[in-house]
């Protein structure tokens, strides 16, 4: 994972290569909170693939990169 200050900075860093998946820091924060919000609960259990996919979909993280196997 790399953090960049702008889309222009990403383009310069890539030097014409395909960027793959990018996500804004604010969206990454939303994802972290949604993914781990219940992690410290005493009755926590790992989420199913389906539950995790719902989190991604709800945040608008769609497409091949965001589809869980």
XYZ file of N, CA, C and O in Angstrom:
276
model
N 0.847 -1.152 0.000
C 0.000 0.000 0.000
C 0.901 1.224 0.000
O 1.880 1.307 0.737
N 0.554 2.162 -0.846
C 1.242 3.446 -0.911
C 0.229 4.556 -0.696
O -0.908 4.456 -1.166
N 0.631 5.580 -0.005
C -0.225 6.754 0.189
C 0.309 7.898 -0.653
O 1.516 8.160 -0.660
N -0.601 8.557 -1.362
C -0.232 9.677 -2.220
C -1.077 10.884 -1.877
O -2.206 10.745 -1.406
N -0.549 12.073 -2.153
C -1.270 13.298 -1.802
C -2.286 13.719 -2.851
O -3.145 14.549 -2.579
N -2.211 13.163 -4.066
C -3.144 13.571 -5.115
C -3.132 12.557 -6.257
O -2.221 11.731 -6.363
N -4.148 12.662 -7.114
C -4.196 11.824 -8.320
C -2.993 12.120 -9.216
O -2.426 11.218 -9.829
N -2.597 13.379 -9.293
C -1.450 13.772 -10.119
C -0.171 13.104 -9.612
O 0.680 12.674 -10.396
N -0.037 13.028 -8.292
C 1.137 12.382 -7.712
C 1.149 10.894 -8.073
O 2.207 10.335 -8.387
N -0.013 10.259 -8.054
C -0.106 8.841 -8.443
C 0.352 8.679 -9.890
O 1.158 7.794 -10.202
N -0.151 9.531 -10.761
C 0.205 9.444 -12.190
C 1.704 9.613 -12.396
O 2.315 8.879 -13.179
N 2.310 10.568 -11.701
C 3.761 10.768 -11.821
C 4.513 9.540 -11.316
O 5.468 9.089 -11.936
N 4.087 9.004 -10.184
C 4.759 7.850 -9.598
C 4.656 6.632 -10.510
O 5.602 5.865 -10.645
N 3.493 6.457 -11.133
C 3.293 5.303 -12.015
C 4.102 5.398 -13.301
O 4.463 4.382 -13.879
N 4.346 6.598 -13.770
C 5.128 6.761 -14.992
C 4.526 6.067 -16.188
O 5.225 5.461 -16.980
N 3.188 6.099 -16.321
C 2.520 5.493 -17.459
C 2.048 4.063 -17.238
O 1.378 3.498 -18.089
N 2.422 3.451 -16.116
C 1.961 2.089 -15.825
C 0.507 2.118 -15.365
O 0.006 3.122 -14.888
N -0.167 0.963 -15.452
C -1.552 0.817 -15.006
C -1.606 0.965 -13.487
O -0.824 0.326 -12.775
N -2.544 1.777 -12.951
C -2.571 2.020 -11.504
C -3.135 0.888 -10.670
O -2.960 0.870 -9.457
N -3.831 -0.067 -11.253
C -4.474 -1.074 -10.423
C -5.624 -0.425 -9.657
O -6.291 0.464 -10.168
N -5.840 -0.827 -8.412
C -6.934 -0.272 -7.607
C -6.401 0.867 -6.741
O -5.331 0.754 -6.146
N -7.155 1.947 -6.704
C -6.827 3.053 -5.811
C -8.057 3.364 -4.971
O -9.190 3.090 -5.375
N -7.810 3.929 -3.799
C -8.889 4.243 -2.879
C -8.475 5.492 -2.100
O -7.309 5.628 -1.711
N -9.410 6.391 -1.902
C -9.131 7.600 -1.132
C -8.946 7.237 0.344
O -9.537 6.268 0.840
N -8.147 7.996 1.051
C -7.895 7.727 2.461
C -9.192 7.754 3.261
O -9.395 6.931 4.161
N -10.094 8.669 2.939
C -11.371 8.735 3.654
C -12.166 7.437 3.470
O -12.765 6.920 4.415
N -12.158 6.887 2.250
C -12.861 5.625 1.991
C -12.143 4.471 2.694
O -12.776 3.557 3.222
N -10.829 4.503 2.729
C -10.067 3.490 3.450
C -10.424 3.513 4.936
O -10.568 2.465 5.564
N -10.601 4.692 5.494
C -11.018 4.839 6.886
C -12.401 4.221 7.092
O -12.620 3.488 8.064
N -13.326 4.498 6.179
C -14.665 3.897 6.262
C -14.570 2.370 6.227
O -15.254 1.674 6.990
N -13.741 1.867 5.325
C -13.575 0.420 5.201
C -13.008 -0.179 6.485
O -13.511 -1.195 6.974
N -11.993 0.439 7.046
C -11.387 -0.080 8.275
C -12.405 -0.131 9.405
O -12.489 -1.126 10.124
N -13.173 0.933 9.549
C -14.177 0.954 10.613
C -15.261 -0.098 10.382
O -15.656 -0.798 11.318
N -15.732 -0.222 9.162
C -16.778 -1.201 8.865
C -16.263 -2.630 9.035
O -16.969 -3.501 9.532
N -15.027 -2.871 8.640
C -14.447 -4.213 8.653
C -14.124 -4.681 10.070
O -14.300 -5.837 10.405
N -13.654 -3.746 10.912
C -13.138 -4.123 12.231
C -13.931 -3.576 13.405
O -13.536 -3.755 14.555
N -15.074 -2.941 13.185
C -15.788 -2.252 14.262
C -16.170 -3.160 15.427
O -16.233 -2.707 16.559
N -16.394 -4.429 15.185
C -16.801 -5.339 16.250
C -15.672 -6.253 16.724
O -15.882 -7.153 17.531
N -14.469 -6.015 16.287
C -13.335 -6.916 16.541
C -13.057 -7.115 18.027
O -12.636 -8.187 18.447
N -13.274 -6.116 18.854
C -12.959 -6.242 20.275
C -14.138 -6.725 21.118
O -14.012 -6.849 22.333
N -15.258 -7.017 20.485
C -16.419 -7.529 21.219
C -16.087 -8.909 21.801
O -15.448 -9.731 21.132
N -16.496 -9.163 23.042
C -16.186 -10.455 23.673
C -16.704 -11.660 22.884
O -16.088 -12.721 22.916
N -17.801 -11.500 22.170
C -18.373 -12.618 21.414
C -18.001 -12.583 19.929
O -18.633 -13.238 19.111
N -16.948 -11.857 19.583
C -16.545 -11.712 18.187
C -16.219 -13.060 17.562
O -15.605 -13.927 18.176
N -16.669 -13.205 16.330
C -16.336 -14.360 15.504
C -15.929 -13.816 14.133
O -16.459 -12.798 13.692
N -15.011 -14.499 13.464
C -14.641 -14.039 12.124
C -15.875 -13.930 11.232
O -16.778 -14.753 11.311
N -15.888 -12.908 10.412
C -17.004 -12.709 9.490
C -16.906 -13.700 8.335
O -15.816 -14.101 7.937
N -18.038 -14.026 7.791
C -18.053 -14.902 6.617
C -17.649 -14.102 5.388
O -17.659 -12.862 5.385
N -17.315 -14.811 4.346
C -17.005 -14.171 3.074
C -18.179 -13.313 2.621
O -18.006 -12.204 2.154
N -19.375 -13.823 2.787
C -20.576 -13.095 2.365
C -20.750 -11.808 3.170
O -21.099 -10.763 2.621
N -20.523 -11.877 4.488
C -20.629 -10.673 5.315
C -19.588 -9.633 4.900
O -19.891 -8.442 4.832
N -18.382 -10.078 4.622
C -17.330 -9.156 4.195
C -17.649 -8.542 2.833
O -17.404 -7.362 2.603
N -18.228 -9.345 1.932
C -18.588 -8.813 0.621
C -19.659 -7.749 0.751
O -19.644 -6.750 0.037
N -20.599 -7.923 1.669
C -21.644 -6.926 1.907
C -21.009 -5.605 2.335
O -21.418 -4.534 1.887
N -19.989 -5.673 3.187
C -19.296 -4.454 3.627
C -18.697 -3.740 2.419
O -18.883 -2.523 2.243
N -17.997 -4.460 1.585
C -17.382 -3.848 0.401
C -18.432 -3.246 -0.523
O -18.284 -2.111 -0.984
N -19.484 -3.995 -0.780
C -20.545 -3.519 -1.666
C -21.223 -2.271 -1.103
O -21.471 -1.316 -1.831
N -21.513 -2.290 0.201
C -22.186 -1.158 0.836
C -21.346 0.120 0.741
O -21.874 1.219 0.615
N -20.025 -0.033 0.763
C -19.138 1.125 0.666
C -18.881 1.538 -0.783
O -18.139 2.475 -1.037
N -19.495 0.828 -1.720
C -19.317 1.171 -3.127
C -18.019 0.651 -3.714
O -17.587 1.096 -4.769
N -17.387 -0.284 -3.035
C -16.139 -0.878 -3.521
C -16.512 -2.098 -4.354
O -16.664 -3.205 -3.840
N -16.694 -1.862 -5.633
C -17.183 -2.891 -6.541
C -16.182 -3.115 -7.662
O -15.207 -2.385 -7.796
N -16.426 -4.109 -8.449
C -15.527 -4.434 -9.559
C -14.694 -5.658 -9.200
O -14.737 -6.171 -8.082
N -13.945 -6.121 -10.166
C -13.169 -7.354 -10.007
C -12.212 -7.319 -8.814
O -12.082 -8.290 -8.089
N -11.534 -6.187 -8.610
C -10.564 -6.100 -7.513
C -11.233 -6.327 -6.158
O -10.631 -6.921 -5.267
N -12.449 -5.834 -6.004
C -13.135 -5.880 -4.718
C -14.027 -7.099 -4.540
O -14.685 -7.242 -3.519
N -14.069 -8.002 -5.511
C -14.872 -9.218 -5.400
C -14.057 -10.268 -4.668
O -12.973 -10.640 -5.120
N -14.543 -10.730 -3.534
C -13.826 -11.724 -2.742
C -13.948 -13.106 -3.383
O -14.984 -13.448 -3.913
N -12.862 -13.880 -3.293
C -12.894 -15.223 -3.909
C -13.793 -16.177 -3.124
O -14.093 -16.013 -1.996
